[in-house]
Amino acid sequence: MHCPFCRNPDSRVIDSRTSDDGLSIRRRRQCPKCGGRFSTVETASLNVIKRSGVVEPFSREKVMSGVRKACQGRPVTDADLAVLAQQVEEAIRQTGSSQIDANEIGLSILGPLRELDEVAYLRFASVYQAFESLEDFDAAIAQLRADHAHRQVSASSTTDDVQ
Ligand SMILES: [Zn+2]
Protein backbone atom coordinates (compact mmCIF):
# COMPACT_ATOMS: atom_id res chain seq x y z
CA MET A 1 0.00 0.00 0.00
CA HIS A 2 1.36 3.40 -1.03
CA CYS A 3 1.98 6.16 1.49
CA PRO A 4 -1.05 8.49 1.21
CA PHE A 5 1.20 11.54 1.62
CA CYS A 6 4.12 10.97 -0.75
CA ARG A 7 3.06 7.83 -2.67
CA ASN A 8 6.13 5.95 -1.53
CA PRO A 9 5.35 2.27 -2.23
CA ASP A 10 6.73 1.11 1.12
CA SER A 11 5.55 1.49 4.71
CA ARG A 12 6.53 0.09 8.09
CA VAL A 13 4.04 -1.33 10.62
CA ILE A 14 4.60 0.37 13.97
CA ASP A 15 1.60 -1.00 15.84
CA SER A 16 -1.18 -3.49 15.19
CA ARG A 17 -4.16 -4.34 17.28
CA THR A 18 -7.17 -6.58 16.88
CA SER A 19 -10.56 -4.94 17.21
CA ASP A 20 -12.72 -5.83 20.23
CA ASP A 21 -14.92 -8.10 18.14
CA GLY A 22 -11.87 -9.89 16.75
CA LEU A 23 -13.03 -9.33 13.18
CA SER A 24 -10.44 -6.83 12.05
CA ILE A 25 -6.87 -5.73 12.63
CA ARG A 26 -5.89 -2.09 12.64
CA ARG A 27 -2.28 -1.41 11.72
CA ARG A 28 -0.54 1.84 12.40
CA ARG A 29 2.02 2.46 9.67
CA GLN A 30 4.81 4.88 9.06
CA CYS A 31 6.34 5.86 5.77
CA PRO A 32 10.14 5.48 5.88
CA LYS A 33 10.53 8.20 3.27
CA CYS A 34 8.42 11.14 4.54
CA GLY A 35 7.74 9.91 8.09
CA GLY A 36 3.98 10.26 7.60
CA ARG A 37 1.78 8.04 9.72
CA PHE A 38 -1.45 6.37 8.66
CA SER A 39 -3.66 3.43 9.60
CA THR A 40 -4.96 0.50 7.65
CA VAL A 41 -7.74 -1.85 8.67
CA GLU A 42 -7.62 -5.42 7.57
CA THR A 43 -10.73 -7.62 7.50
CA ALA A 44 -11.47 -10.90 5.81
CA SER A 45 -13.59 -10.14 2.79
CA LEU A 46 -17.23 -11.10 3.07
CA ASN A 47 -19.47 -10.69 0.07
CA VAL A 48 -23.20 -10.87 -0.32
CA ILE A 49 -24.86 -12.23 -3.43
CA LYS A 50 -28.11 -10.39 -3.90
CA ARG A 51 -31.18 -11.90 -5.48
CA SER A 52 -30.38 -9.95 -8.65
CA GLY A 53 -27.01 -11.70 -8.82
CA VAL A 54 -25.11 -8.54 -7.92
CA VAL A 55 -22.25 -9.14 -5.47
CA GLU A 56 -21.50 -6.49 -2.87
CA PRO A 57 -19.49 -6.34 0.35
CA PHE A 58 -21.33 -7.29 3.54
CA SER A 59 -22.47 -4.19 5.37
CA ARG A 60 -23.58 -3.95 8.99
CA GLU A 61 -25.23 -0.67 8.06
CA LYS A 62 -27.49 -2.47 5.62
CA VAL A 63 -28.43 -5.06 8.21
CA MET A 64 -29.27 -2.25 10.62
CA SER A 65 -31.37 -0.31 8.13
CA GLY A 66 -33.20 -3.46 7.10
CA VAL A 67 -34.10 -4.30 10.69
CA ARG A 68 -34.77 -0.69 11.70
CA LYS A 69 -37.93 -0.63 9.58
CA ALA A 70 -39.31 -3.59 11.50
CA CYS A 71 -38.49 -1.85 14.79
CA GLN A 72 -40.48 1.34 14.21
CA GLY A 73 -42.28 2.35 17.39
CA ARG A 74 -40.57 -0.43 19.35
CA PRO A 75 -38.20 0.11 22.29
CA VAL A 76 -35.13 -0.78 20.21
CA THR A 77 -32.20 1.64 20.10
CA ASP A 78 -29.56 2.13 17.45
CA ALA A 79 -27.08 0.62 19.91
CA ASP A 80 -29.26 -2.51 20.06
CA LEU A 81 -29.28 -2.65 16.27
CA ALA A 82 -25.50 -2.25 16.15
CA VAL A 83 -25.10 -5.21 18.51
CA LEU A 84 -27.53 -7.23 16.42
CA ALA A 85 -25.66 -6.42 13.21
CA GLN A 86 -22.42 -7.50 14.88
CA GLN A 87 -24.00 -10.79 16.01
CA VAL A 88 -25.22 -11.38 12.48
CA GLU A 89 -21.79 -10.72 11.02
CA GLU A 90 -20.10 -13.00 13.56
CA ALA A 91 -22.58 -15.79 12.88
CA ILE A 92 -22.00 -15.51 9.15
CA ARG A 93 -18.22 -15.37 9.47
CA GLN A 94 -18.31 -18.43 11.69
CA THR A 95 -19.71 -20.42 8.80
CA GLY A 96 -16.32 -19.87 7.16
CA SER A 97 -17.68 -18.84 3.79
CA SER A 98 -16.56 -15.60 2.20
CA GLN A 99 -19.58 -15.32 -0.04
CA ILE A 100 -23.17 -15.76 1.08
CA ASP A 101 -26.67 -15.31 -0.28
CA ALA A 102 -28.61 -12.27 0.88
CA ASN A 103 -31.19 -14.83 1.94
CA GLU A 104 -28.85 -16.27 4.56
CA ILE A 105 -28.42 -12.84 6.10
CA GLY A 106 -32.17 -12.67 6.60
CA LEU A 107 -32.03 -16.07 8.29
CA SER A 108 -29.18 -14.98 10.57
CA ILE A 109 -31.14 -11.89 11.58
CA LEU A 110 -34.21 -13.80 12.79
CA GLY A 111 -32.63 -15.37 15.89
CA PRO A 112 -31.02 -12.29 17.44
CA LEU A 113 -33.99 -10.09 16.48
CA ARG A 114 -36.33 -12.45 18.26
CA GLU A 115 -34.23 -12.08 21.41
CA LEU A 116 -34.35 -8.31 21.01
CA ASP A 117 -38.03 -7.67 20.32
CA GLU A 118 -40.68 -10.21 19.44
CA VAL A 119 -43.00 -7.76 17.72
CA ALA A 120 -40.18 -6.52 15.49
CA TYR A 121 -39.26 -10.16 14.89
CA LEU A 122 -42.79 -10.98 13.72
CA ARG A 123 -42.82 -7.96 11.41
CA PHE A 124 -39.42 -8.84 9.95
CA ALA A 125 -40.27 -12.53 9.60
CA SER A 126 -43.56 -11.69 7.90
CA VAL A 127 -41.75 -9.76 5.18
CA TYR A 128 -38.68 -11.94 4.97
CA GLN A 129 -40.50 -15.27 5.02
CA ALA A 130 -43.33 -13.79 2.94
CA PHE A 131 -46.20 -14.56 5.30
CA GLU A 132 -49.25 -14.80 3.13
CA SER A 133 -52.08 -15.28 5.55
CA LEU A 134 -53.18 -14.93 9.15
CA GLU A 135 -52.35 -18.61 9.58
CA ASP A 136 -48.69 -17.82 8.97
CA PHE A 137 -48.80 -15.24 11.76
CA ASP A 138 -50.71 -17.66 13.99
CA ALA A 139 -48.06 -20.31 13.45
CA ALA A 140 -45.21 -17.90 14.23
CA ILE A 141 -46.98 -16.61 17.35
CA ALA A 142 -47.81 -20.14 18.48
CA GLN A 143 -44.12 -20.98 18.16
CA LEU A 144 -43.18 -17.96 20.30
CA ARG A 145 -45.81 -18.95 22.92
CA ALA A 146 -44.59 -22.54 22.98
CA ASP A 147 -41.02 -21.35 23.51
CA HIS A 148 -42.15 -19.02 26.30
CA ALA A 149 -43.90 -21.90 28.05
CA HIS A 150 -40.80 -24.02 27.61
CA ARG A 151 -38.62 -21.30 29.11
CA GLN A 152 -40.94 -20.95 32.12
CA VAL A 153 -40.79 -24.69 32.69
CA SER A 154 -36.99 -24.70 32.54
CA ALA A 155 -36.86 -21.66 34.82
CA SER A 156 -39.03 -23.34 37.47
CA SER A 157 -37.15 -26.61 37.24
CA THR A 158 -33.92 -24.67 37.83
CA THR A 159 -35.51 -23.24 40.97
CA ASP A 160 -36.46 -26.75 42.07
CA ASP A 161 -32.87 -27.84 41.66
CA VAL A 162 -31.74 -25.02 43.94
CA GLN A 163 -34.26 -26.02 46.60
ZN1 LIG B 1 5.51 9.08 2.60
JSON list of C-alpha atoms and ligand atoms in Angstrom, two decimals:
[
{"chain": "A", "resi": 1, "resn": "MET", "atom": "CA", "xyz": [0.00, 0.00, 0.00]},
{"chain": "A", "resi": 2, "resn": "HIS", "atom": "CA", "xyz": [1.36, 3.40, -1.03]},
{"chain": "A", "resi": 3, "resn": "CYS", "atom": "CA", "xyz": [1.98, 6.16, 1.49]},
{"chain": "A", "resi": 4, "resn": "PRO", "atom": "CA", "xyz": [-1.05, 8.49, 1.21]},
{"chain": "A", "resi": 5, "resn": "PHE", "atom": "CA", "xyz": [1.20, 11.54, 1.62]},
{"chain": "A", "resi": 6, "resn": "CYS", "atom": "CA", "xyz": [4.12, 10.97, -0.75]},
{"chain": "A", "resi": 7, "resn": "ARG", "atom": "CA", "xyz": [3.06, 7.83, -2.67]},
{"chain": "A", "resi": 8, "resn": "ASN", "atom": "CA", "xyz": [6.13, 5.95, -1.53]},
{"chain": "A", "resi": 9, "resn": "PRO", "atom": "CA", "xyz": [5.35, 2.27, -2.23]},
{"chain": "A", "resi": 10, "resn": "ASP", "atom": "CA", "xyz": [6.73, 1.11, 1.12]},
{"chain": "A", "resi": 11, "resn": "SER", "atom": "CA", "xyz": [5.55, 1.49, 4.71]},
{"chain": "A", "resi": 12, "resn": "ARG", "atom": "CA", "xyz": [6.53, 0.09, 8.09]},
{"chain": "A", "resi": 13, "resn": "VAL", "atom": "CA", "xyz": [4.04, -1.33, 10.62]},
{"chain": "A", "resi": 14, "resn": "ILE", "atom": "CA", "xyz": [4.60, 0.37, 13.97]},
{"chain": "A", "resi": 15, "resn": "ASP", "atom": "CA", "xyz": [1.60, -1.00, 15.84]},
{"chain": "A", "resi": 16, "resn": "SER", "atom": "CA", "xyz": [-1.18, -3.49, 15.19]},
{"chain": "A", "resi": 17, "resn": "ARG", "atom": "CA", "xyz": [-4.16, -4.34, 17.28]},
{"chain": "A", "resi": 18, "resn": "THR", "atom": "CA", "xyz": [-7.17, -6.58, 16.88]},
{"chain": "A", "resi": 19, "resn": "SER", "atom": "CA", "xyz": [-10.56, -4.94, 17.21]},
{"chain": "A", "resi": 20, "resn": "ASP", "atom": "CA", "xyz": [-12.72, -5.83, 20.23]},
{"chain": "A", "resi": 21, "resn": "ASP", "atom": "CA", "xyz": [-14.92, -8.10, 18.14]},
{"chain": "A", "resi": 22, "resn": "GLY", "atom": "CA", "xyz": [-11.87, -9.89, 16.75]},
{"chain": "A", "resi": 23, "resn": "LEU", "atom": "CA", "xyz": [-13.03, -9.33, 13.18]},
{"chain": "A", "resi": 24, "resn": "SER", "atom": "CA", "xyz": [-10.44, -6.83, 12.05]},
{"chain": "A", "resi": 25, "resn": "ILE", "atom": "CA", "xyz": [-6.87, -5.73, 12.63]},
{"chain": "A", "resi": 26, "resn": "ARG", "atom": "CA", "xyz": [-5.89, -2.09, 12.64]},
{"chain": "A", "resi": 27, "resn": "ARG", "atom": "CA", "xyz": [-2.28, -1.41, 11.72]},
{"chain": "A", "resi": 28, "resn": "ARG", "atom": "CA", "xyz": [-0.54, 1.84, 12.40]},
{"chain": "A", "resi": 29, "resn": "ARG", "atom": "CA", "xyz": [2.02, 2.46, 9.67]},
{"chain": "A", "resi": 30, "resn": "GLN", "atom": "CA", "xyz": [4.81, 4.88, 9.06]},
{"chain": "A", "resi": 31, "resn": "CYS", "atom": "CA", "xyz": [6.34, 5.86, 5.77]},
{"chain": "A", "resi": 32, "resn": "PRO", "atom": "CA", "xyz": [10.14, 5.48, 5.88]},
{"chain": "A", "resi": 33, "resn": "LYS", "atom": "CA", "xyz": [10.53, 8.20, 3.27]},
{"chain": "A", "resi": 34, "resn": "CYS", "atom": "CA", "xyz": [8.42, 11.14, 4.54]},
{"chain": "A", "resi": 35, "resn": "GLY", "atom": "CA", "xyz": [7.74, 9.91, 8.09]},
{"chain": "A", "resi": 36, "resn": "GLY", "atom": "CA", "xyz": [3.98, 10.26, 7.60]},
{"chain": "A", "resi": 37, "resn": "ARG", "atom": "CA", "xyz": [1.78, 8.04, 9.72]},
{"chain": "A", "resi": 38, "resn": "PHE", "atom": "CA", "xyz": [-1.45, 6.37, 8.66]},
{"chain": "A", "resi": 39, "resn": "SER", "atom": "CA", "xyz": [-3.66, 3.43, 9.60]},
{"chain": "A", "resi": 40, "resn": "THR", "atom": "CA", "xyz": [-4.96, 0.50, 7.65]},
{"chain": "A", "resi": 41, "resn": "VAL", "atom": "CA", "xyz": [-7.74, -1.85, 8.67]},
{"chain": "A", "resi": 42, "resn": "GLU", "atom": "CA", "xyz": [-7.62, -5.42, 7.57]},
{"chain": "A", "resi": 43, "resn": "THR", "atom": "CA", "xyz": [-10.73, -7.62, 7.50]},
{"chain": "A", "resi": 44, "resn": "ALA", "atom": "CA", "xyz": [-11.47, -10.90, 5.81]},
{"chain": "A", "resi": 45, "resn": "SER", "atom": "CA", "xyz": [-13.59, -10.14, 2.79]},
{"chain": "A", "resi": 46, "resn": "LEU", "atom": "CA", "xyz": [-17.23, -11.10, 3.07]},
{"chain": "A", "resi": 47, "resn": "ASN", "atom": "CA", "xyz": [-19.47, -10.69, 0.07]},
{"chain": "A", "resi": 48, "resn": "VAL", "atom": "CA", "xyz": [-23.20, -10.87, -0.32]},
{"chain": "A", "resi": 49, "resn": "ILE", "atom": "CA", "xyz": [-24.86, -12.23, -3.43]},
{"chain": "A", "resi": 50, "resn": "LYS", "atom": "CA", "xyz": [-28.11, -10.39, -3.90]},
{"chain": "A", "resi": 51, "resn": "ARG", "atom": "CA", "xyz": [-31.18, -11.90, -5.48]},
{"chain": "A", "resi": 52, "resn": "SER", "atom": "CA", "xyz": [-30.38, -9.95, -8.65]},
{"chain": "A", "resi": 53, "resn": "GLY", "atom": "CA", "xyz": [-27.01, -11.70, -8.82]},
{"chain": "A", "resi": 54, "resn": "VAL", "atom": "CA", "xyz": [-25.11, -8.54, -7.92]},
{"chain": "A", "resi": 55, "resn": "VAL", "atom": "CA", "xyz": [-22.25, -9.14, -5.47]},
{"chain": "A", "resi": 56, "resn": "GLU", "atom": "CA", "xyz": [-21.50, -6.49, -2.87]},
{"chain": "A", "resi": 57, "resn": "PRO", "atom": "CA", "xyz": [-19.49, -6.34, 0.35]},
{"chain": "A", "resi": 58, "resn": "PHE", "atom": "CA", "xyz": [-21.33, -7.29, 3.54]},
{"chain": "A", "resi": 59, "resn": "SER", "atom": "CA", "xyz": [-22.47, -4.19, 5.37]},
{"chain": "A", "resi": 60, "resn": "ARG", "atom": "CA", "xyz": [-23.58, -3.95, 8.99]},
{"chain": "A", "resi": 61, "resn": "GLU", "atom": "CA", "xyz": [-25.23, -0.67, 8.06]},
{"chain": "A", "resi": 62, "resn": "LYS", "atom": "CA", "xyz": [-27.49, -2.47, 5.62]},
{"chain": "A", "resi": 63, "resn": "VAL", "atom": "CA", "xyz": [-28.43, -5.06, 8.21]},
{"chain": "A", "resi": 64, "resn": "MET", "atom": "CA", "xyz": [-29.27, -2.25, 10.62]},
{"chain": "A", "resi": 65, "resn": "SER", "atom": "CA", "xyz": [-31.37, -0.31, 8.13]},
{"chain": "A", "resi": 66, "resn": "GLY", "atom": "CA", "xyz": [-33.20, -3.46, 7.10]},
{"chain": "A", "resi": 67, "resn": "VAL", "atom": "CA", "xyz": [-34.10, -4.30, 10.69]},
{"chain": "A", "resi": 68, "resn": "ARG", "atom": "CA", "xyz": [-34.77, -0.69, 11.70]},
{"chain": "A", "resi": 69, "resn": "LYS", "atom": "CA", "xyz": [-37.93, -0.63, 9.58]},
{"chain": "A", "resi": 70, "resn": "ALA", "atom": "CA", "xyz": [-39.31, -3.59, 11.50]},
{"chain": "A", "resi": 71, "resn": "CYS", "atom": "CA", "xyz": [-38.49, -1.85, 14.79]},
{"chain": "A", "resi": 72, "resn": "GLN", "atom": "CA", "xyz": [-40.48, 1.34, 14.21]},
{"chain": "A", "resi": 73, "resn": "GLY", "atom": "CA", "xyz": [-42.28, 2.35, 17.39]},
{"chain": "A", "resi": 74, "resn": "ARG", "atom": "CA", "xyz": [-40.57, -0.43, 19.35]},
{"chain": "A", "resi": 75, "resn": "PRO", "atom": "CA", "xyz": [-38.20, 0.11, 22.29]},
{"chain": "A", "resi": 76, "resn": "VAL", "atom": "CA", "xyz": [-35.13, -0.78, 20.21]},
{"chain": "A", "resi": 77, "resn": "THR", "atom": "CA", "xyz": [-32.20, 1.64, 20.10]},
{"chain": "A", "resi": 78, "resn": "ASP", "atom": "CA", "xyz": [-29.56, 2.13, 17.45]},
{"chain": "A", "resi": 79, "resn": "ALA", "atom": "CA", "xyz": [-27.08, 0.62, 19.91]},
{"chain": "A", "resi": 80, "resn": "ASP", "atom": "CA", "xyz": [-29.26, -2.51, 20.06]},
{"chain": "A", "resi": 81, "resn": "LEU", "atom": "CA", "xyz": [-29.28, -2.65, 16.27]},
{"chain": "A", "resi": 82, "resn": "ALA", "atom": "CA", "xyz": [-25.50, -2.25, 16.15]},
{"chain": "A", "resi": 83, "resn": "VAL", "atom": "CA", "xyz": [-25.10, -5.21, 18.51]},
{"chain": "A", "resi": 84, "resn": "LEU", "atom": "CA", "xyz": [-27.53, -7.23, 16.42]},
{"chain": "A", "resi": 85, "resn": "ALA", "atom": "CA", "xyz": [-25.66, -6.42, 13.21]},
{"chain": "A", "resi": 86, "resn": "GLN", "atom": "CA", "xyz": [-22.42, -7.50, 14.88]},
{"chain": "A", "resi": 87, "resn": "GLN", "atom": "CA", "xyz": [-24.00, -10.79, 16.01]},
{"chain": "A", "resi": 88, "resn": "VAL", "atom": "CA", "xyz": [-25.22, -11.38, 12.48]},
{"chain": "A", "resi": 89, "resn": "GLU", "atom": "CA", "xyz": [-21.79, -10.72, 11.02]},
{"chain": "A", "resi": 90, "resn": "GLU", "atom": "CA", "xyz": [-20.10, -13.00, 13.56]},
{"chain": "A", "resi": 91, "resn": "ALA", "atom": "CA", "xyz": [-22.58, -15.79, 12.88]},
{"chain": "A", "resi": 92, "resn": "ILE", "atom": "CA", "xyz": [-22.00, -15.51, 9.15]},
{"chain": "A", "resi": 93, "resn": "ARG", "atom": "CA", "xyz": [-18.22, -15.37, 9.47]},
{"chain": "A", "resi": 94, "resn": "GLN", "atom": "CA", "xyz": [-18.31, -18.43, 11.69]},
{"chain": "A", "resi": 95, "resn": "THR", "atom": "CA", "xyz": [-19.71, -20.42, 8.80]},
{"chain": "A", "resi": 96, "resn": "GLY", "atom": "CA", "xyz": [-16.32, -19.87, 7.16]},
{"chain": "A", "resi": 97, "resn": "SER", "atom": "CA", "xyz": [-17.68, -18.84, 3.79]},
{"chain": "A", "resi": 98, "resn": "SER", "atom": "CA", "xyz": [-16.56, -15.60, 2.20]},
{"chain": "A", "resi": 99, "resn": "GLN", "atom": "CA", "xyz": [-19.58, -15.32, -0.04]},
{"chain": "A", "resi": 100, "resn": "ILE", "atom": "CA", "xyz": [-23.17, -15.76, 1.08]},
{"chain": "A", "resi": 101, "resn": "ASP", "atom": "CA", "xyz": [-26.67, -15.31, -0.28]},
{"chain": "A", "resi": 102, "resn": "ALA", "atom": "CA", "xyz": [-28.61, -12.27, 0.88]},
{"chain": "A", "resi": 103, "resn": "ASN", "atom": "CA", "xyz": [-31.19, -14.83, 1.94]},
{"chain": "A", "resi": 104, "resn": "GLU", "atom": "CA", "xyz": [-28.85, -16.27, 4.56]},
{"chain": "A", "resi": 105, "resn": "ILE", "atom": "CA", "xyz": [-28.42, -12.84, 6.10]},
{"chain": "A", "resi": 106, "resn": "GLY", "atom": "CA", "xyz": [-32.17, -12.67, 6.60]},
{"chain": "A", "resi": 107, "resn": "LEU", "atom": "CA", "xyz": [-32.03, -16.07, 8.29]},
{"chain": "A", "resi": 108, "resn": "SER", "atom": "CA", "xyz": [-29.18, -14.98, 10.57]},
{"chain": "A", "resi": 109, "resn": "ILE", "atom": "CA", "xyz": [-31.14, -11.89, 11.58]},
{"chain": "A", "resi": 110, "resn": "LEU", "atom": "CA", "xyz": [-34.21, -13.80, 12.79]},
{"chain": "A", "resi": 111, "resn": "GLY", "atom": "CA", "xyz": [-32.63, -15.37, 15.89]},
{"chain": "A", "resi": 112, "resn": "PRO", "atom": "CA", "xyz": [-31.02, -12.29, 17.44]},
{"chain": "A", "resi": 113, "resn": "LEU", "atom": "CA", "xyz": [-33.99, -10.09, 16.48]},
{"chain": "A", "resi": 114, "resn": "ARG", "atom": "CA", "xyz": [-36.33, -12.45, 18.26]},
{"chain": "A", "resi": 115, "resn": "GLU", "atom": "CA", "xyz": [-34.23, -12.08, 21.41]},
{"chain": "A", "resi": 116, "resn": "LEU", "atom": "CA", "xyz": [-34.35, -8.31, 21.01]},
{"chain": "A", "resi": 117, "resn": "ASP", "atom": "CA", "xyz": [-38.03, -7.67, 20.32]},
{"chain": "A", "resi": 118, "resn": "GLU", "atom": "CA", "xyz": [-40.68, -10.21, 19.44]},
{"chain": "A", "resi": 119, "resn": "VAL", "atom": "CA", "xyz": [-43.00, -7.76, 17.72]},
{"chain": "A", "resi": 120, "resn": "ALA", "atom": "CA", "xyz": [-40.18, -6.52, 15.49]},
{"chain": "A", "resi": 121, "resn": "TYR", "atom": "CA", "xyz": [-39.26, -10.16, 14.89]},
{"chain": "A", "resi": 122, "resn": "LEU", "atom": "CA", "xyz": [-42.79, -10.98, 13.72]},
{"chain": "A", "resi": 123, "resn": "ARG", "atom": "CA", "xyz": [-42.82, -7.96, 11.41]},
{"chain": "A", "resi": 124, "resn": "PHE", "atom": "CA", "xyz": [-39.42, -8.84, 9.95]},
{"chain": "A", "resi": 125, "resn": "ALA", "atom": "CA", "xyz": [-40.27, -12.53, 9.60]},
{"chain": "A", "resi": 126, "resn": "SER", "atom": "CA", "xyz": [-43.56, -11.69, 7.90]},
{"chain": "A", "resi": 127, "resn": "VAL", "atom": "CA", "xyz": [-41.75, -9.76, 5.18]},
{"chain": "A", "resi": 128, "resn": "TYR", "atom": "CA", "xyz": [-38.68, -11.94, 4.97]},
{"chain": "A", "resi": 129, "resn": "GLN", "atom": "CA", "xyz": [-40.50, -15.27, 5.02]},
{"chain": "A", "resi": 130, "resn": "ALA", "atom": "CA", "xyz": [-43.33, -13.79, 2.94]},
{"chain": "A", "resi": 131, "resn": "PHE", "atom": "CA", "xyz": [-46.20, -14.56, 5.30]},
{"chain": "A", "resi": 132, "resn": "GLU", "atom": "CA", "xyz": [-49.25, -14.80, 3.13]},
{"chain": "A", "resi": 133, "resn": "SER", "atom": "CA", "xyz": [-52.08, -15.28, 5.55]},
{"chain": "A", "resi": 134, "resn": "LEU", "atom": "CA", "xyz": [-53.18, -14.93, 9.15]},
{"chain": "A", "resi": 135, "resn": "GLU", "atom": "CA", "xyz": [-52.35, -18.61, 9.58]},
{"chain": "A", "resi": 136, "resn": "ASP", "atom": "CA", "xyz": [-48.69, -17.82, 8.97]},
{"chain": "A", "resi": 137, "resn": "PHE", "atom": "CA", "xyz": [-48.80, -15.24, 11.76]},
{"chain": "A", "resi": 138, "resn": "ASP", "atom": "CA", "xyz": [-50.71, -17.66, 13.99]},
{"chain": "A", "resi": 139, "resn": "ALA", "atom": "CA", "xyz": [-48.06, -20.31, 13.45]},
{"chain": "A", "resi": 140, "resn": "ALA", "atom": "CA", "xyz": [-45.21, -17.90, 14.23]},
{"chain": "A", "resi": 141, "resn": "ILE", "atom": "CA", "xyz": [-46.98, -16.61, 17.35]},
{"chain": "A", "resi": 142, "resn": "ALA", "atom": "CA", "xyz": [-47.81, -20.14, 18.48]},
{"chain": "A", "resi": 143, "resn": "GLN", "atom": "CA", "xyz": [-44.12, -20.98, 18.16]},
{"chain": "A", "resi": 144, "resn": "LEU", "atom": "CA", "xyz": [-43.18, -17.96, 20.30]},
{"chain": "A", "resi": 145, "resn": "ARG", "atom": "CA", "xyz": [-45.81, -18.95, 22.92]},
{"chain": "A", "resi": 146, "resn": "ALA", "atom": "CA", "xyz": [-44.59, -22.54, 22.98]},
{"chain": "A", "resi": 147, "resn": "ASP", "atom": "CA", "xyz": [-41.02, -21.35, 23.51]},
{"chain": "A", "resi": 148, "resn": "HIS", "atom": "CA", "xyz": [-42.15, -19.02, 26.30]},
{"chain": "A", "resi": 149, "resn": "ALA", "atom": "CA", "xyz": [-43.90, -21.90, 28.05]},
{"chain": "A", "resi": 150, "resn": "HIS", "atom": "CA", "xyz": [-40.80, -24.02, 27.61]},
{"chain": "A", "resi": 151, "resn": "ARG", "atom": "CA", "xyz": [-38.62, -21.30, 29.11]},
{"chain": "A", "resi": 152, "resn": "GLN", "atom": "CA", "xyz": [-40.94, -20.95, 32.12]},
{"chain": "A", "resi": 153, "resn": "VAL", "atom": "CA", "xyz": [-40.79, -24.69, 32.69]},
{"chain": "A", "resi": 154, "resn": "SER", "atom": "CA", "xyz": [-36.99, -24.70, 32.54]},
{"chain": "A", "resi": 155, "resn": "ALA", "atom": "CA", "xyz": [-36.86, -21.66, 34.82]},
{"chain": "A", "resi": 156, "resn": "SER", "atom": "CA", "xyz": [-39.03, -23.34, 37.47]},
{"chain": "A", "resi": 157, "resn": "SER", "atom": "CA", "xyz": [-37.15, -26.61, 37.24]},
{"chain": "A", "resi": 158, "resn": "THR", "atom": "CA", "xyz": [-33.92, -24.67, 37.83]},
{"chain": "A", "resi": 159, "resn": "THR", "atom": "CA", "xyz": [-35.51, -23.24, 40.97]},
{"chain": "A", "resi": 160, "resn": "ASP", "atom": "CA", "xyz": [-36.46, -26.75, 42.07]},
{"chain": "A", "resi": 161, "resn": "ASP", "atom": "CA", "xyz": [-32.87, -27.84, 41.66]},
{"chain": "A", "resi": 162, "resn": "VAL", "atom": "CA", "xyz": [-31.74, -25.02, 43.94]},
{"chain": "A", "resi": 163, "resn": "GLN", "atom": "CA", "xyz": [-34.26, -26.02, 46.60]},
{"chain": "B", "resi": 1, "resn": "ZN", "atom": "ZN", "xyz": [5.51, 9.08, 2.60]}
]
